[in-house]
């Protein structure tokens, strides 16, 4: 909002890691600035384009302000592929997931797709899920040191041999803890092997998002006067999201892993495979009485049936 003020008066503002529901409340006050929300869910608005606190979202996409656009990433698709790889790679049939907070929709889409993909390979595989924080966003997504300690305790107790950290900047601490413990890692959000080559040996794959293309295409729409799309979906088929393939260099994965991967990939692209249930983005149910490794450690265990089955 400060950037859009008259003192700076930009033509276009990109926001990554913000809150689309908050942004939609003020963008109409700056009609001369185009706002593009990167990697956020479509905001809920009423028929007048205002934030809809009732959750009915009666306005839909057509009611979004003309100077606002949102870029969504279908991360559940590459997450499904990651689950296929992780379940194939696991030798003890135990996978671990540590997310930042339970109310992170994008995190939950990754988790749900990952669980679905893993169970498509091994329906009975154990999947343990925990969160770094309840409502402290800094601890949940910006504190790699605390996340590292948390992950070490989680690994000691639950003994997964593949870990999926989904906690933005805090994830790298968990990757380091996993690598030190001899646990394989699925990265999320960035290409871990490229950003942290010193950790490459323990990375099976990374779920990635193409931010650069989203920015470039939105800039082109704006400068060509064609108007930004209200919603731009970055898909697996178009390369907007993807899964890196370090796992193909592994000599320990079952020989049928490439076949399972290709079948899943084709199914996702054709729509034959559903990576996420109808409530995609909702937190998976947790065991209410599950104890964590210590007072500050994981406090939830998710060894449940596939998300699509409830």
Short mmCIF file of C-alpha atoms in Angstrom, two decimals:
data_model
loop_
_atom_site.label_atom_id
_atom_site.label_comp_id
_atom_site.label_asym_id
_atom_site.label_seq_id
_atom_site.Cartn_x
_atom_site.Cartn_y
_atom_site.Cartn_z
CA UNK A 1 0.00 0.00 0.00
CA UNK A 2 2.84 2.40 0.80
CA UNK A 3 4.52 1.55 -2.49
CA UNK A 4 1.34 2.42 -4.39
CA UNK A 5 1.11 5.82 -2.76
CA UNK A 6 1.64 9.03 -4.71
CA UNK A 7 5.20 9.40 -3.41
CA UNK A 8 6.26 6.39 -5.50
CA UNK A 9 3.31 5.93 -7.88
CA UNK A 10 4.40 2.70 -9.68
CA UNK A 11 2.66 1.35 -12.77
CA UNK A 12 2.72 -2.24 -11.55
CA UNK A 13 3.45 -3.94 -8.22
CA UNK A 14 4.22 -7.63 -7.76
CA UNK A 15 3.71 -9.15 -4.32
CA UNK A 16 5.10 -12.57 -3.39
CA UNK A 17 4.32 -14.17 -0.07
CA UNK A 18 1.64 -11.66 0.83
CA UNK A 19 -2.02 -12.15 1.65
CA UNK A 20 -4.44 -11.88 -1.25
CA UNK A 21 -7.43 -11.43 1.03
CA UNK A 22 -5.80 -8.40 2.65
CA UNK A 23 -4.62 -6.92 -0.65
CA UNK A 24 -8.05 -7.10 -2.23
CA UNK A 25 -9.26 -4.75 0.50
CA UNK A 26 -7.18 -1.79 -0.64
CA UNK A 27 -6.14 -2.19 -4.30
CA UNK A 28 -9.29 -0.37 -5.44
CA UNK A 29 -7.96 2.79 -3.77
CA UNK A 30 -5.06 2.89 -6.26
CA UNK A 31 -6.71 2.51 -9.70
CA UNK A 32 -3.62 3.69 -11.57
CA UNK A 33 -1.47 0.85 -10.27
CA UNK A 34 -1.73 -2.76 -11.43
CA UNK A 35 -1.29 -5.26 -8.58
CA UNK A 36 -0.22 -8.84 -9.24
CA UNK A 37 -0.38 -11.31 -6.36
CA UNK A 38 2.10 -14.16 -6.88
CA UNK A 39 1.50 -17.61 -5.44
CA UNK A 40 -1.68 -16.82 -3.55
CA UNK A 41 -5.21 -18.28 -3.58
CA UNK A 42 -7.91 -16.36 -5.41
CA UNK A 43 -9.39 -13.91 -2.85
CA UNK A 44 -12.99 -14.25 -1.73
CA UNK A 45 -15.06 -11.21 -2.76
CA UNK A 46 -18.70 -10.20 -2.83
CA UNK A 47 -20.55 -8.94 -5.90
CA UNK A 48 -18.99 -5.49 -5.42
CA UNK A 49 -15.43 -6.83 -5.42
CA UNK A 50 -15.00 -6.25 -1.68
CA UNK A 51 -13.56 -8.84 0.73
CA UNK A 52 -16.36 -11.26 1.57
CA UNK A 53 -16.08 -12.04 5.27
CA UNK A 54 -18.98 -14.50 5.04
CA UNK A 55 -16.91 -16.84 2.89
CA UNK A 56 -19.68 -17.12 0.29
CA UNK A 57 -17.47 -15.52 -2.43
CA UNK A 58 -20.60 -14.49 -4.31
CA UNK A 59 -18.71 -12.16 -6.63
CA UNK A 60 -16.33 -14.75 -8.03
CA UNK A 61 -13.44 -13.94 -10.35
CA UNK A 62 -15.53 -11.58 -12.48
CA UNK A 63 -15.96 -9.20 -9.50
CA UNK A 64 -12.23 -8.79 -8.80
CA UNK A 65 -11.03 -5.19 -9.30
CA UNK A 66 -9.74 -4.51 -12.79
CA UNK A 67 -6.31 -3.49 -11.48
CA UNK A 68 -5.79 -6.74 -9.58
CA UNK A 69 -4.59 -10.12 -10.80
CA UNK A 70 -3.54 -13.27 -8.97
CA UNK A 71 -1.17 -16.03 -10.05
CA UNK A 72 -1.95 -19.48 -8.66
CA UNK A 73 0.30 -22.53 -8.80
CA UNK A 74 -1.16 -26.03 -9.15
CA UNK A 75 1.45 -27.40 -6.75
CA UNK A 76 -0.62 -30.46 -5.89
CA UNK A 77 0.34 -31.99 -9.26
CA UNK A 78 4.15 -32.07 -8.85
CA UNK A 79 3.58 -32.91 -5.17
CA UNK A 80 1.72 -36.04 -6.29
CA UNK A 81 4.73 -36.99 -8.42
CA UNK A 82 6.99 -36.32 -5.43
CA UNK A 83 4.87 -38.70 -3.37
CA UNK A 84 5.30 -41.40 -6.00
CA UNK A 85 9.08 -40.95 -5.88
CA UNK A 86 9.21 -40.79 -2.06
CA UNK A 87 7.16 -43.95 -1.54
CA UNK A 88 9.30 -45.76 -4.11
CA UNK A 89 12.49 -44.60 -2.41
CA UNK A 90 11.40 -45.45 1.16
CA UNK A 91 12.92 -48.64 2.52
CA UNK A 92 11.05 -48.62 5.84
CA UNK A 93 7.66 -47.40 4.54
CA UNK A 94 7.77 -44.28 6.71
CA UNK A 95 7.53 -40.76 5.31
CA UNK A 96 7.71 -37.50 7.25
CA UNK A 97 6.13 -34.13 6.49
CA UNK A 98 6.81 -30.94 8.45
CA UNK A 99 4.83 -27.84 7.48
CA UNK A 100 4.89 -24.31 8.82
CA UNK A 101 1.27 -23.89 9.91
CA UNK A 102 -1.95 -25.80 9.39
CA UNK A 103 -3.78 -22.82 7.84
CA UNK A 104 -1.33 -22.38 4.94
CA UNK A 105 -3.44 -23.26 1.90
CA UNK A 106 -0.52 -23.65 -0.54
CA UNK A 107 1.32 -25.85 1.99
CA UNK A 108 -1.77 -28.01 2.39
CA UNK A 109 -2.14 -28.45 -1.36
CA UNK A 110 1.41 -29.77 -1.49
CA UNK A 111 0.81 -32.07 1.47
CA UNK A 112 -2.42 -33.47 0.08
CA UNK A 113 -0.96 -34.15 -3.36
CA UNK A 114 2.12 -35.73 -1.80
CA UNK A 115 0.06 -38.07 0.38
CA UNK A 116 -2.12 -39.09 -2.55
CA UNK A 117 0.92 -39.83 -4.72
CA UNK A 118 2.67 -41.84 -2.01
CA UNK A 119 -0.40 -43.94 -1.30
CA UNK A 120 -0.89 -44.64 -5.00
CA UNK A 121 2.38 -46.59 -4.77
CA UNK A 122 2.05 -48.01 -1.26
CA UNK A 123 -1.48 -47.68 0.22
CA UNK A 124 -0.34 -48.68 3.71
CA UNK A 125 2.70 -46.44 3.97
CA UNK A 126 3.01 -44.57 7.28
CA UNK A 127 3.00 -40.78 6.92
CA UNK A 128 3.77 -38.60 9.93
CA UNK A 129 2.76 -34.92 9.77
CA UNK A 130 3.70 -32.09 12.16
CA UNK A 131 3.71 -28.27 12.20
CA UNK A 132 6.40 -25.86 13.31
CA UNK A 133 3.93 -23.42 14.89
CA UNK A 134 0.25 -22.85 15.61
CA UNK A 135 -0.03 -19.13 14.82
CA UNK A 136 3.49 -17.65 14.86
CA UNK A 137 4.26 -16.96 11.20
CA UNK A 138 7.88 -16.00 11.84
CA UNK A 139 8.55 -19.28 13.63
CA UNK A 140 6.58 -21.20 11.01
CA UNK A 141 8.23 -19.83 7.89
CA UNK A 142 11.28 -17.70 8.71
CA UNK A 143 13.33 -19.43 11.41
CA UNK A 144 15.59 -22.14 9.91
CA UNK A 145 17.50 -22.66 13.16
CA UNK A 146 14.39 -23.56 15.16
CA UNK A 147 13.12 -25.64 12.24
CA UNK A 148 16.38 -27.57 12.19
CA UNK A 149 16.07 -28.44 15.88
CA UNK A 150 12.42 -29.39 15.38
CA UNK A 151 13.27 -31.65 12.42
CA UNK A 152 16.05 -33.39 14.34
CA UNK A 153 13.61 -34.29 17.13
CA UNK A 154 10.96 -35.33 14.61
CA UNK A 155 13.38 -37.64 12.80
CA UNK A 156 14.64 -39.17 16.05
CA UNK A 157 11.11 -40.10 17.14
CA UNK A 158 9.31 -41.01 13.92
CA UNK A 159 12.27 -42.40 11.92
CA UNK A 160 11.15 -41.44 8.40
CA UNK A 161 13.63 -42.15 5.65
CA UNK A 162 12.20 -39.43 3.38
CA UNK A 163 11.28 -35.94 4.67
CA UNK A 164 9.17 -33.26 2.98
CA UNK A 165 9.67 -29.80 4.56
CA UNK A 166 7.01 -27.25 3.53
CA UNK A 167 7.86 -24.06 5.40
CA UNK A 168 9.32 -21.44 3.01
CA UNK A 169 12.59 -19.99 4.35
CA UNK A 170 12.50 -22.24 7.41
CA UNK A 171 12.69 -25.35 5.23
CA UNK A 172 16.44 -25.18 4.66
CA UNK A 173 17.07 -25.85 8.34
CA UNK A 174 15.02 -29.03 8.06
CA UNK A 175 16.83 -30.08 4.90
CA UNK A 176 20.15 -29.73 6.72
CA UNK A 177 18.88 -31.80 9.65
CA UNK A 178 17.64 -34.52 7.33
CA UNK A 179 20.89 -34.68 5.39
CA UNK A 180 22.90 -34.97 8.60
CA UNK A 181 20.66 -37.84 9.72
CA UNK A 182 20.95 -39.75 6.46
CA UNK A 183 17.34 -39.00 5.52
CA UNK A 184 16.41 -38.25 1.91
CA UNK A 185 14.62 -34.97 1.15
CA UNK A 186 11.90 -33.70 -1.16
CA UNK A 187 12.27 -29.93 -1.51
CA UNK A 188 9.30 -27.60 -1.93
CA UNK A 189 9.14 -24.13 -3.46
CA UNK A 190 12.74 -23.92 -4.68
CA UNK A 191 15.17 -26.19 -6.49
CA UNK A 192 17.18 -27.21 -3.42
CA UNK A 193 20.02 -28.81 -5.41
CA UNK A 194 20.54 -25.61 -7.40
CA UNK A 195 20.19 -23.19 -4.50
CA UNK A 196 22.19 -25.35 -2.06
CA UNK A 197 24.51 -27.64 -4.07
CA UNK A 198 26.26 -28.74 -0.89
CA UNK A 199 23.06 -30.61 0.06
CA UNK A 200 22.42 -32.18 -3.34
CA UNK A 201 23.45 -35.71 -2.34
CA UNK A 202 20.42 -36.18 -0.06
CA UNK A 203 17.82 -34.51 -2.34
CA UNK A 204 15.55 -36.86 -4.28
CA UNK A 205 13.65 -34.06 -6.03
CA UNK A 206 12.23 -30.57 -5.54
CA UNK A 207 8.72 -29.27 -6.18
CA UNK A 208 9.29 -26.04 -8.09
CA UNK A 209 7.29 -22.99 -9.17
CA UNK A 210 8.17 -20.83 -12.17
CA UNK A 211 7.98 -17.32 -10.71
CA UNK A 212 10.00 -15.70 -13.51
CA UNK A 213 7.56 -16.71 -16.25
CA UNK A 214 4.60 -15.46 -14.23
CA UNK A 215 6.27 -12.07 -13.77
CA UNK A 216 7.34 -11.84 -17.41
CA UNK A 217 3.91 -12.77 -18.78
CA UNK A 218 2.14 -10.37 -16.43
CA UNK A 219 4.52 -7.58 -17.46
CA UNK A 220 3.86 -8.35 -21.13
CA UNK A 221 0.10 -8.21 -20.60
CA UNK A 222 0.45 -4.85 -18.90
CA UNK A 223 2.88 -3.20 -21.32
CA UNK A 224 1.02 -4.47 -24.39
CA UNK A 225 -2.19 -2.89 -23.05
CA UNK A 226 -3.93 -6.24 -23.29
CA UNK A 227 -4.73 -6.15 -19.58
CA UNK A 228 -3.57 -8.63 -17.00
CA UNK A 229 -5.54 -11.83 -16.66
CA UNK A 230 -7.57 -11.79 -13.47
CA UNK A 231 -6.34 -15.29 -12.63
CA UNK A 232 -3.28 -16.91 -14.19
CA UNK A 233 -2.88 -20.60 -13.34
CA UNK A 234 0.62 -22.05 -13.56
CA UNK A 235 0.20 -25.71 -14.50
CA UNK A 236 2.25 -28.88 -14.74
CA UNK A 237 1.45 -29.33 -18.43
CA UNK A 238 2.72 -25.84 -19.31
CA UNK A 239 5.78 -26.05 -17.05
CA UNK A 240 4.54 -23.52 -14.50
CA UNK A 241 5.13 -26.09 -11.78
CA UNK A 242 7.30 -29.19 -11.88
CA UNK A 243 9.41 -31.76 -10.11
CA UNK A 244 13.17 -31.94 -10.55
CA UNK A 245 14.56 -35.38 -11.26
CA UNK A 246 17.60 -36.01 -9.09
CA UNK A 247 15.95 -39.34 -8.21
CA UNK A 248 16.73 -40.66 -11.69
CA UNK A 249 20.42 -40.81 -10.71
CA UNK A 250 19.70 -43.08 -7.75
CA UNK A 251 20.89 -46.67 -7.97
CA UNK A 252 18.71 -47.88 -5.08
CA UNK A 253 15.20 -47.06 -6.30
CA UNK A 254 13.06 -49.96 -7.60
CA UNK A 255 13.39 -50.53 -11.32
CA UNK A 256 9.70 -49.76 -11.90
CA UNK A 257 9.96 -46.22 -10.45
CA UNK A 258 10.32 -44.51 -13.87
CA UNK A 259 7.24 -46.37 -15.12
CA UNK A 260 5.19 -45.38 -12.06
CA UNK A 261 6.36 -41.79 -12.46
CA UNK A 262 5.45 -41.59 -16.16
CA UNK A 263 2.06 -43.17 -15.54
CA UNK A 264 1.35 -40.63 -12.81
CA UNK A 265 2.59 -37.75 -14.97
CA UNK A 266 0.38 -38.75 -17.90
CA UNK A 267 -2.59 -39.27 -15.60
CA UNK A 268 -2.18 -35.81 -14.07
CA UNK A 269 -1.93 -34.12 -17.46
CA UNK A 270 -4.95 -35.96 -18.91
CA UNK A 271 -7.03 -35.59 -15.77
CA UNK A 272 -7.23 -39.33 -15.14
CA UNK A 273 -5.39 -38.86 -11.82
CA UNK A 274 -6.89 -36.62 -9.12
CA UNK A 275 -4.03 -35.27 -6.97
CA UNK A 276 -6.18 -33.55 -4.39
CA UNK A 277 -9.64 -34.06 -2.85
CA UNK A 278 -12.50 -31.63 -3.34
CA UNK A 279 -11.39 -29.65 -0.27
CA UNK A 280 -7.91 -29.11 -1.71
CA UNK A 281 -6.07 -26.63 0.47
CA UNK A 282 -7.61 -27.75 3.74
CA UNK A 283 -5.39 -29.22 6.44
CA UNK A 284 -5.36 -32.98 6.68
CA UNK A 285 -6.92 -34.35 9.87
CA UNK A 286 -4.55 -34.87 12.76
CA UNK A 287 -4.57 -37.36 15.60
CA UNK A 288 -5.94 -35.27 18.47
CA UNK A 289 -4.07 -37.18 21.17
CA UNK A 290 -0.74 -37.63 19.36
CA UNK A 291 2.29 -36.73 21.47
CA UNK A 292 5.31 -35.03 19.94
CA UNK A 293 8.97 -35.89 20.53
CA UNK A 294 9.19 -33.24 23.25
CA UNK A 295 7.36 -30.21 24.57
CA UNK A 296 8.42 -28.13 21.60
CA UNK A 297 8.47 -30.86 18.97
CA UNK A 298 5.93 -32.32 16.54
CA UNK A 299 2.50 -32.48 18.08
CA UNK A 300 0.56 -34.36 15.45
CA UNK A 301 0.68 -37.67 13.70
CA UNK A 302 -0.98 -38.35 10.36
CA UNK A 303 -1.04 -42.05 9.65
CA UNK A 304 -4.41 -42.00 8.04
CA UNK A 305 -6.27 -43.20 5.01
CA UNK A 306 -5.74 -41.38 1.67
CA UNK A 307 -7.05 -37.82 1.70
CA UNK A 308 -9.47 -38.60 -1.15
CA UNK A 309 -11.16 -41.12 1.12
CA UNK A 310 -11.55 -38.60 3.94
#
